[in-house]
mmCIF file of C-alpha atoms and ligand atoms in Angstrom:
data_model
loop_
_atom_site.group_PDB
_atom_site.id
_atom_site.type_symbol
_atom_site.label_atom_id
_atom_site.label_comp_id
_atom_site.label_asym_id
_atom_site.label_seq_id
_atom_site.Cartn_x
_atom_site.Cartn_y
_atom_site.Cartn_z
ATOM 1 C CA MET S 1 0.320 0.091 -0.310
ATOM 2 C CA THR S 2 1.689 3.701 -0.773
ATOM 3 C CA THR S 3 -0.071 6.555 0.265
ATOM 4 C CA ARG S 4 -1.351 9.186 -2.102
ATOM 5 C CA ALA S 5 -2.695 13.039 -1.959
ATOM 6 C CA VAL S 6 -6.618 12.764 -2.702
ATOM 7 C CA ILE S 7 -8.765 15.936 -3.773
ATOM 8 C CA THR S 8 -12.206 14.263 -1.803
ATOM 9 C CA GLY S 9 -14.077 18.630 -2.033
ATOM 10 C CA THR S 10 -13.949 21.195 -3.727
ATOM 11 C CA GLY S 11 -15.929 23.765 -3.252
ATOM 12 C CA ARG S 12 -15.530 28.142 -4.354
ATOM 13 C CA TYR S 13 -17.016 31.038 -4.294
ATOM 14 C CA VAL S 14 -17.067 35.012 -5.275
ATOM 15 C CA PRO S 15 -18.629 37.935 -3.926
ATOM 16 C CA PRO S 16 -21.802 38.518 -5.609
ATOM 17 C CA ARG S 17 -21.201 42.277 -7.599
ATOM 18 C CA VAL S 18 -20.854 41.211 -11.851
ATOM 19 C CA VAL S 19 -18.420 44.178 -13.473
ATOM 20 C CA THR S 20 -19.480 43.719 -17.123
ATOM 21 C CA ASN S 21 -17.234 44.505 -19.430
ATOM 22 C CA ASP S 22 -19.273 47.094 -20.743
ATOM 23 C CA ASP S 23 -18.977 48.397 -17.055
ATOM 24 C CA LEU S 24 -15.395 49.149 -17.671
ATOM 25 C CA THR S 25 -15.741 51.585 -20.455
ATOM 26 C CA GLN S 26 -17.094 54.640 -17.734
ATOM 27 C CA TRP S 27 -14.248 54.609 -16.261
ATOM 28 C CA MET S 28 -11.551 53.712 -18.912
ATOM 29 C CA ASP S 29 -11.716 53.990 -23.712
ATOM 30 C CA THR S 30 -12.370 49.965 -23.862
ATOM 31 C CA SER S 31 -15.278 47.793 -25.502
ATOM 32 C CA ASP S 32 -16.884 44.855 -24.801
ATOM 33 C CA GLU S 33 -15.598 44.479 -28.997
ATOM 34 C CA TRP S 34 -12.073 44.073 -27.276
ATOM 35 C CA ILE S 35 -12.049 42.915 -24.259
ATOM 36 C CA GLN S 36 -13.594 39.469 -25.597
ATOM 37 C CA GLN S 37 -11.931 39.543 -29.153
ATOM 38 C CA ARG S 38 -8.682 39.106 -27.776
ATOM 39 C CA THR S 39 -9.391 37.188 -23.932
ATOM 40 C CA GLY S 40 -12.471 35.798 -24.443
ATOM 41 C CA ILE S 41 -13.981 37.521 -21.077
ATOM 42 C CA GLU S 42 -17.529 38.521 -20.694
ATOM 43 C CA LYS S 43 -17.846 39.583 -17.623
ATOM 44 C CA ARG S 44 -16.040 39.576 -14.208
ATOM 45 C CA HIS S 45 -17.001 39.539 -10.276
ATOM 46 C CA TRP S 46 -15.223 42.398 -8.407
ATOM 47 C CA ILE S 47 -16.333 43.039 -3.777
ATOM 48 C CA ASP S 48 -18.569 45.602 -3.477
ATOM 49 C CA GLU S 49 -16.738 48.620 -3.247
ATOM 50 C CA GLU S 50 -18.925 50.003 0.170
ATOM 51 C CA ALA S 51 -18.284 46.684 2.292
ATOM 52 C CA PRO S 52 -15.266 45.801 1.469
ATOM 53 C CA VAL S 53 -13.738 42.061 2.321
ATOM 54 C CA GLY S 54 -10.364 40.393 2.448
ATOM 55 C CA THR S 55 -9.374 37.583 0.385
ATOM 56 C CA SER S 56 -8.832 35.623 3.523
ATOM 57 C CA ASP S 57 -12.703 36.364 3.200
ATOM 58 C CA LEU S 58 -14.023 35.451 0.144
ATOM 59 C CA GLY S 59 -11.575 32.033 1.824
ATOM 60 C CA LEU S 60 -13.482 31.032 3.981
ATOM 61 C CA GLU S 61 -16.735 31.102 2.415
ATOM 62 C CA ALA S 62 -14.511 27.948 -0.240
ATOM 63 C CA SER S 63 -13.330 26.944 2.124
ATOM 64 C CA LYS S 64 -16.282 25.450 4.115
ATOM 65 C CA ILE S 65 -18.606 24.640 0.981
ATOM 66 C CA ALA S 66 -15.538 21.830 0.472
ATOM 67 C CA LEU S 67 -14.808 20.896 4.127
ATOM 68 C CA GLU S 68 -18.956 20.001 3.858
ATOM 69 C CA ARG S 69 -17.854 18.171 0.526
ATOM 70 C CA ALA S 70 -15.129 16.100 2.344
ATOM 71 C CA GLY S 71 -16.687 15.902 5.447
ATOM 72 C CA TRP S 72 -14.046 17.344 7.676
ATOM 73 C CA ALA S 73 -15.150 19.634 10.040
ATOM 74 C CA PRO S 74 -12.480 22.208 10.702
ATOM 75 C CA GLU S 75 -10.706 20.853 13.765
ATOM 76 C CA ASP S 76 -10.292 17.775 11.477
ATOM 77 C CA ILE S 77 -7.298 20.233 9.013
ATOM 78 C CA ASP S 78 -3.763 19.808 10.044
ATOM 79 C CA LEU S 79 -2.562 22.278 7.168
ATOM 80 C CA ILE S 80 -3.994 25.260 5.191
ATOM 81 C CA ILE S 81 -1.878 26.016 2.414
ATOM 82 C CA PHE S 82 -3.554 29.321 0.554
ATOM 83 C CA ALA S 83 -2.263 30.476 -2.582
ATOM 84 C CA THR S 84 -2.812 33.876 -3.314
ATOM 85 C CA LEU S 85 -0.601 37.024 -4.433
ATOM 86 C CA SER S 86 -3.301 39.509 -3.286
ATOM 87 C CA PRO S 87 -3.014 38.646 0.718
ATOM 88 C CA ASP S 88 -5.695 40.685 3.683
ATOM 89 C CA LEU S 89 -2.426 42.445 4.338
ATOM 90 C CA PHE S 90 1.266 42.809 2.957
ATOM 91 C CA PHE S 91 1.901 40.855 6.453
ATOM 92 C CA PRO S 92 1.196 38.338 7.929
ATOM 93 C CA GLY S 93 -0.401 35.834 4.928
ATOM 94 C CA SER S 94 -3.968 34.865 4.874
ATOM 95 C CA GLY S 95 -3.547 31.803 6.003
ATOM 96 C CA CYS S 96 -3.330 32.438 8.975
ATOM 97 C CA LEU S 97 -6.204 34.613 9.444
ATOM 98 C CA LEU S 98 -8.617 31.776 7.834
ATOM 99 C CA GLN S 99 -7.487 29.422 9.868
ATOM 100 C CA HIS S 100 -8.445 32.178 13.535
ATOM 101 C CA LYS S 101 -12.283 32.855 10.880
ATOM 102 C CA LEU S 102 -12.028 28.698 11.028
ATOM 103 C CA GLY S 103 -12.361 28.376 14.048
ATOM 104 C CA LEU S 104 -9.423 26.995 15.049
ATOM 105 C CA GLU S 105 -5.794 27.781 16.916
ATOM 106 C CA SER S 106 -2.474 26.581 16.554
ATOM 107 C CA THR S 107 -3.758 24.324 12.967
ATOM 108 C CA PRO S 108 -0.741 25.613 10.822
ATOM 109 C CA ALA S 109 -1.347 27.777 8.022
ATOM 110 C CA LEU S 110 1.179 28.112 5.356
ATOM 111 C CA ASP S 111 1.391 31.240 2.284
ATOM 112 C CA LEU S 112 1.537 30.646 -0.749
ATOM 113 C CA ARG S 113 2.885 33.291 -3.812
ATOM 114 C CA GLN S 114 3.272 32.306 -6.643
ATOM 115 C CA GLN S 115 0.917 33.344 -8.903
ATOM 116 C CA CYS S 116 -1.177 32.430 -11.434
ATOM 117 C CA THR S 117 0.542 28.463 -10.892
ATOM 118 C CA GLY S 118 -0.148 29.182 -6.768
ATOM 119 C CA PHE S 119 -2.572 26.176 -6.959
ATOM 120 C CA ILE S 120 -0.508 23.745 -8.807
ATOM 121 C CA TYR S 121 2.625 24.266 -6.252
ATOM 122 C CA GLY S 122 -0.471 24.480 -3.661
ATOM 123 C CA LEU S 123 -1.245 20.996 -4.970
ATOM 124 C CA ALA S 124 2.513 19.926 -5.511
ATOM 125 C CA THR S 125 3.599 20.465 -2.145
ATOM 126 C CA ALA S 126 -0.614 19.145 -0.235
ATOM 127 C CA ASP S 127 1.381 16.274 -2.020
ATOM 128 C CA ALA S 128 4.596 16.207 -0.382
ATOM 129 C CA TYR S 129 3.186 16.785 2.367
ATOM 130 C CA ILE S 130 0.751 13.933 2.972
ATOM 131 C CA ARG S 131 3.954 11.347 0.943
ATOM 132 C CA SER S 132 6.073 12.705 3.048
ATOM 133 C CA GLY S 133 3.107 11.242 6.650
ATOM 134 C CA MET S 134 4.362 15.080 7.781
ATOM 135 C CA ALA S 135 -0.214 15.592 7.043
ATOM 136 C CA GLN S 136 -3.149 13.940 6.643
ATOM 137 C CA ARG S 137 -5.674 16.507 5.757
ATOM 138 C CA ILE S 138 -4.847 20.027 4.556
ATOM 139 C CA LEU S 139 -6.898 22.742 2.903
ATOM 140 C CA LEU S 140 -5.838 24.071 -0.525
ATOM 141 C CA VAL S 141 -7.583 27.791 -1.080
ATOM 142 C CA GLY S 142 -6.384 29.774 -4.233
ATOM 143 C CA ALA S 143 -7.883 33.299 -3.411
ATOM 144 C CA GLU S 144 -7.788 36.573 -4.354
ATOM 145 C CA VAL S 145 -8.909 40.151 -4.216
ATOM 146 C CA HIS S 146 -7.843 41.952 -6.915
ATOM 147 C CA SER S 147 -10.120 44.745 -7.822
ATOM 148 C CA THR S 148 -8.134 47.232 -4.507
ATOM 149 C CA GLY S 149 -5.291 46.878 -6.494
ATOM 150 C CA LEU S 150 -7.094 47.703 -10.259
ATOM 151 C CA ASP S 151 -6.056 51.455 -12.476
ATOM 152 C CA ILE S 152 -9.481 51.396 -13.256
ATOM 153 C CA SER S 153 -7.922 54.180 -15.885
ATOM 154 C CA THR S 154 -7.433 53.936 -19.734
ATOM 155 C CA GLU S 155 -3.533 53.747 -18.316
ATOM 156 C CA GLY S 156 -4.095 50.134 -16.687
ATOM 157 C CA ARG S 157 -6.754 48.742 -19.062
ATOM 158 C CA ASP S 158 -4.700 45.995 -20.533
ATOM 159 C CA VAL S 159 -4.576 44.110 -17.472
ATOM 160 C CA THR S 160 -7.337 45.612 -15.944
ATOM 161 C CA VAL S 161 -9.989 44.491 -17.737
ATOM 162 C CA ILE S 162 -8.786 40.806 -17.621
ATOM 163 C CA PHE S 163 -8.381 40.783 -13.383
ATOM 164 C CA GLY S 164 -11.796 39.135 -11.230
ATOM 165 C CA ASP S 165 -12.043 39.170 -7.928
ATOM 166 C CA GLY S 166 -12.477 35.209 -6.721
ATOM 167 C CA ALA S 167 -11.718 32.191 -4.225
ATOM 168 C CA ALA S 168 -12.141 28.486 -4.743
ATOM 169 C CA ALA S 169 -10.522 25.346 -2.131
ATOM 170 C CA VAL S 170 -9.979 21.880 -2.501
ATOM 171 C CA CYS S 171 -9.684 19.136 1.198
ATOM 172 C CA MET S 172 -6.415 17.290 0.399
ATOM 173 C CA GLU S 173 -6.306 13.443 2.058
ATOM 174 C CA ALA S 174 -4.382 11.277 2.871
ATOM 175 C CA VAL S 175 -5.613 7.991 1.212
ATOM 176 C CA GLU S 176 -3.421 4.028 2.302
ATOM 177 C CA THR S 177 -4.140 2.347 -1.132
ATOM 178 C CA ASP S 178 -2.130 0.587 -3.882
ATOM 179 C CA GLN S 179 -4.144 1.858 -7.036
ATOM 180 C CA ALA S 180 -2.998 4.896 -9.142
ATOM 181 C CA VAL S 181 -5.562 7.850 -7.276
ATOM 182 C CA GLY S 182 -4.780 11.605 -6.907
ATOM 183 C CA VAL S 183 -1.515 13.472 -7.442
ATOM 184 C CA LEU S 184 0.473 10.887 -9.690
ATOM 185 C CA GLY S 185 2.548 14.108 -10.027
ATOM 186 C CA SER S 186 3.695 16.942 -10.813
ATOM 187 C CA VAL S 187 6.049 19.323 -12.737
ATOM 188 C CA LEU S 188 7.107 22.933 -11.388
ATOM 189 C CA HIS S 189 9.394 25.727 -13.048
ATOM 190 C CA ALA S 190 10.122 29.356 -12.169
ATOM 191 C CA LYS S 191 12.657 31.944 -14.796
ATOM 192 C CA GLY S 192 13.356 34.843 -12.072
ATOM 193 C CA SER S 193 14.570 36.999 -15.690
ATOM 194 C CA MET S 194 11.144 37.820 -16.496
ATOM 195 C CA ALA S 195 10.192 38.913 -12.788
ATOM 196 C CA GLU S 196 9.715 42.497 -14.574
ATOM 197 C CA SER S 197 7.113 40.989 -16.849
ATOM 198 C CA LEU S 198 4.068 41.005 -14.551
ATOM 199 C CA LYS S 199 4.832 42.599 -11.167
ATOM 200 C CA THR S 200 3.119 45.329 -8.494
ATOM 201 C CA ASP S 201 6.135 47.000 -7.226
ATOM 202 C CA ALA S 202 4.854 48.961 -4.425
ATOM 203 C CA PRO S 203 4.475 48.900 -1.679
ATOM 204 C CA ALA S 204 8.714 46.876 -1.759
ATOM 205 C CA SER S 205 10.974 46.742 0.900
ATOM 206 C CA ARG S 206 13.514 47.673 -1.130
ATOM 207 C CA GLU S 207 12.297 50.945 -1.700
ATOM 208 C CA TRP S 208 12.716 53.506 1.757
ATOM 209 C CA PRO S 209 10.306 53.756 2.517
ATOM 210 C CA ARG S 210 8.062 51.456 1.566
ATOM 211 C CA LEU S 211 5.117 53.328 -1.016
ATOM 212 C CA THR S 212 5.136 57.112 -1.664
ATOM 213 C CA ALA S 213 3.040 59.958 -3.095
ATOM 214 C CA GLU S 214 5.444 59.762 -6.257
ATOM 215 C CA MET S 215 5.127 56.112 -6.846
ATOM 216 C CA MET S 216 1.928 55.947 -5.683
ATOM 217 C CA ALA S 217 2.101 59.396 -8.592
ATOM 218 C CA GLU S 218 3.876 56.931 -10.963
ATOM 219 C CA ARG S 219 1.523 54.200 -10.904
ATOM 220 C CA ARG S 220 3.304 51.907 -8.880
ATOM 221 C CA HIS S 221 0.740 50.313 -6.602
ATOM 222 C CA PHE S 222 -1.089 49.118 -9.540
ATOM 223 C CA PRO S 223 0.203 45.853 -11.519
ATOM 224 C CA HIS S 224 1.765 46.096 -14.580
ATOM 225 C CA MET S 225 2.857 43.428 -17.427
ATOM 226 C CA ASP S 226 4.338 42.870 -21.041
ATOM 227 C CA GLY S 227 1.377 40.948 -22.137
ATOM 228 C CA LYS S 228 3.129 40.362 -25.405
ATOM 229 C CA ALA S 229 5.956 38.237 -23.322
ATOM 230 C CA ILE S 230 3.896 35.451 -21.314
ATOM 231 C CA PHE S 231 1.630 35.223 -23.556
ATOM 232 C CA LYS S 232 4.635 34.422 -25.779
ATOM 233 C CA GLU S 233 6.142 32.572 -22.936
ATOM 234 C CA ALA S 234 3.107 31.189 -21.335
ATOM 235 C CA LEU S 235 2.659 29.633 -25.292
ATOM 236 C CA ARG S 236 5.937 28.446 -25.639
ATOM 237 C CA ARG S 237 5.599 26.926 -21.648
ATOM 238 C CA LEU S 238 2.184 25.331 -21.137
ATOM 239 C CA PRO S 239 2.691 22.477 -24.058
ATOM 240 C CA GLU S 240 6.192 21.960 -22.862
ATOM 241 C CA VAL S 241 5.379 21.069 -19.788
ATOM 242 C CA THR S 242 2.509 19.021 -20.611
ATOM 243 C CA LYS S 243 4.669 17.068 -22.918
ATOM 244 C CA VAL S 244 6.580 16.809 -19.506
ATOM 245 C CA ILE S 245 4.264 15.594 -16.679
ATOM 246 C CA LEU S 246 2.991 12.277 -19.283
ATOM 247 C CA LYS S 247 5.813 11.776 -20.220
ATOM 248 C CA GLN S 248 7.608 11.152 -15.968
ATOM 249 C CA THR S 249 3.808 9.967 -15.144
ATOM 250 C CA GLY S 250 3.446 7.314 -17.719
ATOM 251 C CA LEU S 251 0.209 8.363 -19.072
ATOM 252 C CA THR S 252 -0.729 10.029 -22.797
ATOM 253 C CA LYS S 253 -3.320 12.744 -23.910
ATOM 254 C CA GLU S 254 -5.742 10.791 -24.282
ATOM 255 C CA ASP S 255 -5.538 9.462 -21.389
ATOM 256 C CA ILE S 256 -6.356 12.718 -19.805
ATOM 257 C CA ASP S 257 -9.284 12.789 -19.183
ATOM 258 C CA LEU S 258 -10.014 16.591 -19.064
ATOM 259 C CA TYR S 259 -7.583 20.045 -19.288
ATOM 260 C CA ILE S 260 -7.899 22.630 -16.669
ATOM 261 C CA PRO S 261 -5.782 24.885 -17.000
ATOM 262 C CA HIS S 262 -5.339 28.644 -15.916
ATOM 263 C CA GLN S 263 -7.638 30.955 -17.310
ATOM 264 C CA ALA S 264 -5.408 33.907 -18.073
ATOM 265 C CA ASN S 265 -6.634 34.153 -21.265
ATOM 266 C CA MET S 266 -8.983 32.656 -23.507
ATOM 267 C CA ARG S 267 -6.924 32.724 -27.168
ATOM 268 C CA ILE S 268 -3.196 31.387 -25.344
ATOM 269 C CA ASN S 269 -5.620 28.328 -24.711
ATOM 270 C CA GLN S 270 -7.358 27.031 -28.062
ATOM 271 C CA PHE S 271 -3.655 27.419 -28.860
ATOM 272 C CA TYR S 272 -2.938 25.194 -25.944
ATOM 273 C CA GLN S 273 -5.597 22.922 -27.904
ATOM 274 C CA GLN S 274 -4.830 23.214 -31.181
ATOM 275 C CA MET S 275 -0.247 23.307 -30.204
ATOM 276 C CA MET S 276 -1.563 19.625 -28.420
ATOM 277 C CA LYS S 277 -4.089 18.983 -31.295
ATOM 278 C CA LEU S 278 -6.702 18.178 -29.039
ATOM 279 C CA PRO S 279 -10.314 17.741 -28.927
ATOM 280 C CA GLU S 280 -12.133 21.085 -28.990
ATOM 281 C CA GLU S 281 -14.357 18.866 -25.344
ATOM 282 C CA LYS S 282 -11.393 18.612 -23.539
ATOM 283 C CA VAL S 283 -9.802 22.023 -22.603
ATOM 284 C CA PHE S 284 -12.363 23.562 -19.978
ATOM 285 C CA HIS S 285 -12.635 27.540 -19.724
ATOM 286 C CA ASN S 286 -14.567 29.850 -17.568
ATOM 287 C CA ILE S 287 -12.767 32.785 -18.388
ATOM 288 C CA GLN S 288 -15.730 34.218 -19.817
ATOM 289 C CA ARG S 289 -17.738 33.934 -16.622
ATOM 290 C CA TYR S 290 -15.043 34.846 -14.100
ATOM 291 C CA GLY S 291 -11.466 36.791 -16.286
ATOM 292 C CA ASN S 292 -9.022 35.942 -14.359
ATOM 293 C CA THR S 293 -9.601 35.286 -10.705
ATOM 294 C CA THR S 294 -4.785 34.039 -10.675
ATOM 295 C CA ALA S 295 -4.068 31.642 -7.499
ATOM 296 C CA ALA S 296 -8.496 30.641 -8.212
ATOM 297 C CA THR S 297 -8.623 30.251 -11.458
ATOM 298 C CA ILE S 298 -7.367 25.907 -11.465
ATOM 299 C CA PRO S 299 -9.452 24.573 -8.451
ATOM 300 C CA LEU S 300 -13.278 26.764 -9.285
ATOM 301 C CA ALA S 301 -12.326 25.443 -12.629
ATOM 302 C CA LEU S 302 -12.353 22.257 -11.219
ATOM 303 C CA ASP S 303 -15.331 22.573 -9.364
ATOM 304 C CA GLU S 304 -17.436 24.019 -12.271
ATOM 305 C CA ALA S 305 -16.360 20.867 -14.105
ATOM 306 C CA PHE S 306 -17.421 18.560 -11.527
ATOM 307 C CA GLU S 307 -20.846 20.629 -11.551
ATOM 308 C CA MET S 308 -21.579 20.424 -14.867
ATOM 309 C CA GLY S 309 -20.741 16.433 -14.910
ATOM 310 C CA LEU S 310 -17.177 16.677 -17.581
ATOM 311 C CA ILE S 311 -15.012 14.912 -14.730
ATOM 312 C CA GLY S 312 -16.275 12.283 -11.689
ATOM 313 C CA LYS S 313 -15.495 9.803 -9.904
ATOM 314 C CA GLY S 314 -12.074 7.706 -12.132
ATOM 315 C CA SER S 315 -11.393 10.644 -13.927
ATOM 316 C CA THR S 316 -8.007 12.028 -15.202
ATOM 317 C CA VAL S 317 -7.158 15.743 -14.685
ATOM 318 C CA LEU S 318 -4.544 17.623 -16.133
ATOM 319 C CA PHE S 319 -3.918 21.030 -14.626
ATOM 320 C CA LEU S 320 -1.097 23.421 -15.816
ATOM 321 C CA GLY S 321 -0.494 27.047 -15.787
ATOM 322 C CA LEU S 322 1.945 30.015 -16.067
ATOM 323 C CA GLY S 323 1.638 33.261 -14.708
ATOM 324 C CA SER S 324 4.253 36.155 -12.442
ATOM 325 C CA GLY S 325 7.330 34.982 -11.814
ATOM 326 C CA VAL S 326 7.257 33.773 -14.219
ATOM 327 C CA THR S 327 6.510 30.626 -12.614
ATOM 328 C CA TRP S 328 4.358 27.408 -14.044
ATOM 329 C CA GLY S 329 3.557 24.258 -14.315
ATOM 330 C CA ALA S 330 1.525 21.321 -14.736
ATOM 331 C CA ASN S 331 -0.036 18.872 -11.942
ATOM 332 C CA ILE S 332 -2.152 15.301 -12.535
ATOM 333 C CA HIS S 333 -4.589 14.037 -11.020
ATOM 334 C CA ARG S 334 -7.069 11.006 -10.547
ATOM 335 C CA PHE S 335 -10.153 10.470 -8.453
ATOM 336 C CA PRO S 336 -10.832 7.277 -7.643
ATOM 337 C CA GLU S 337 -14.016 5.272 -8.410
HETATM 338 O O1 UT7 Y 1 -2.342 35.422 -15.700
HETATM 339 C C1 UT7 Y 1 -1.125 36.306 -15.362
HETATM 340 C C2 UT7 Y 1 -0.403 35.494 -17.299
HETATM 341 N N1 UT7 Y 1 -1.065 36.620 -17.868
HETATM 342 C C3 UT7 Y 1 -1.353 36.316 -18.929
HETATM 343 O O2 UT7 Y 1 -1.166 35.457 -19.712
HETATM 344 C C4 UT7 Y 1 -1.693 37.712 -20.225
HETATM 345 C C5 UT7 Y 1 -0.302 36.950 -21.607
HETATM 346 N N2 UT7 Y 1 -1.918 38.614 -23.000
HETATM 347 C C6 UT7 Y 1 -2.459 38.672 -22.569
HETATM 348 O O3 UT7 Y 1 -3.509 37.986 -22.730
HETATM 349 C C7 UT7 Y 1 -2.740 39.572 -23.488
HETATM 350 O O4 UT7 Y 1 -1.825 40.408 -24.031
HETATM 351 C C8 UT7 Y 1 -3.708 41.153 -23.536
HETATM 352 C C9 UT7 Y 1 -5.397 40.486 -23.231
HETATM 353 C C10 UT7 Y 1 -3.473 41.452 -22.093
HETATM 354 C C11 UT7 Y 1 -3.623 42.345 -24.979
HETATM 355 O O5 UT7 Y 1 -3.611 41.910 -25.392
HETATM 356 P P1 UT7 Y 1 -3.012 42.436 -27.265
HETATM 357 O O6 UT7 Y 1 -3.273 41.475 -27.908
HETATM 358 O O7 UT7 Y 1 -1.823 42.214 -26.721
HETATM 359 O O8 UT7 Y 1 -2.339 43.650 -27.436
HETATM 360 P P2 UT7 Y 1 -1.808 44.627 -26.975
HETATM 361 O O9 UT7 Y 1 -1.121 44.809 -25.722
HETATM 362 O O10 UT7 Y 1 -0.909 45.110 -27.548
HETATM 363 O O11 UT7 Y 1 -2.630 46.182 -27.091
HETATM 364 C C12 UT7 Y 1 -3.207 46.097 -28.452
HETATM 365 C C13 UT7 Y 1 -3.943 46.988 -28.900
HETATM 366 C C14 UT7 Y 1 -3.320 48.636 -28.536
HETATM 367 O O12 UT7 Y 1 -3.406 50.132 -29.433
HETATM 368 P P3 UT7 Y 1 -2.593 50.051 -30.416
HETATM 369 O O13 UT7 Y 1 -1.054 50.454 -29.682
HETATM 370 O O14 UT7 Y 1 -2.346 49.271 -30.839
HETATM 371 O O15 UT7 Y 1 -3.125 51.623 -30.717
HETATM 372 C C15 UT7 Y 1 -3.924 48.699 -26.567
HETATM 373 O O16 UT7 Y 1 -3.551 50.415 -25.888
HETATM 374 O O17 UT7 Y 1 -5.117 47.857 -27.632
HETATM 375 C C16 UT7 Y 1 -5.408 48.292 -27.361
HETATM 376 N N3 UT7 Y 1 -5.999 48.216 -25.466
HETATM 377 C C17 UT7 Y 1 -6.446 48.291 -25.899
HETATM 378 N N4 UT7 Y 1 -8.133 48.568 -26.358
HETATM 379 C C18 UT7 Y 1 -9.028 49.084 -25.638
HETATM 380 C C19 UT7 Y 1 -4.698 47.172 -24.706
HETATM 381 N N5 UT7 Y 1 -5.619 46.445 -23.138
HETATM 382 C C20 UT7 Y 1 -7.796 47.226 -24.279
HETATM 383 C C21 UT7 Y 1 -8.221 47.206 -23.437
HETATM 384 N N6 UT7 Y 1 -9.145 47.604 -23.909
HETATM 385 N N7 UT7 Y 1 -8.797 46.753 -22.293
#
């Protein structure tokens, strides 16, 4: 018998406020046509300006659903892994805030800052903890509140139109089995030489002081992206990492029931599908409804794919993504029969 890390519950939560592409035109020079053509996005959810909530609050709602589906009480969790690039506070991490909101007193909480690949790194980390015996039940959360940190003027339109707020969580459990189930493999990469391609560089501990009116006037507290460089890197890395993980796990592309890529731009995922010669229905998209929720996109898509009946018992799913860092990677997970 081998110890395997198996996903036993999923949940998602997005704030109720919907922001359509047309809504964005009141603040910036953009259009529904441009956004849909270039990204596939129709709308996204943003937190309510009048009653703002933090990333850990969105994570809490998603976690409650995942816990219920896994049949766990919060006390059953022996590690929280929280992936986000938009933590509630500069420090401490959102994992600690979530731990308290779940009513827990000393359960360890680990934050991961891997941006769009936060869930992929998180799944690999949870798998390593479980297989080493360091944890038996891990709550892995991907959550973001982007909306409070976006430049909603025309200057920031290339980045602002793509981001949405949202959260999703999975419960991961140690299962003793002879079957090849749970996380079958993970491949992780980073390329810090491209760090400048997608970043928010203020407040910054390398500046003295960390945030000044001048920095804000230069709009350095908003995200900036070299969209074309990231797009190109994604089209190179996503097929590459897929081939590596399939080889590593001894699977073929036909063995995968559903490919769940990070939802950064529908065109990236459509090019990926064509480059990999995959049938259209095997590559999941939900960017139309949520935009790019960064660390939340993959678990959010997983939860929806379940609900839509696209996957179920026995399904083999490949997660993959590339984003700020740049970081990229993939995991394969098989659900038990
Ligand atoms: O999840 C993190 C990883 N991120 C990604 O994977 C994102 C990868 N990159 C992308 O998705 C695309 O590069 C974007 C969607 C961000 C931008 O699309 P693009 O096709 O690369 O457009 P562009 O930045 O080259 O801009 C083309 C034109 C420019 O106008 P000119 O110079 O040709 O007159 C922009 O000013 O489109 C203009 N533009 C816009 N127009 C209307 C840029 N943003 C907008 C906008 N609305 N929101």
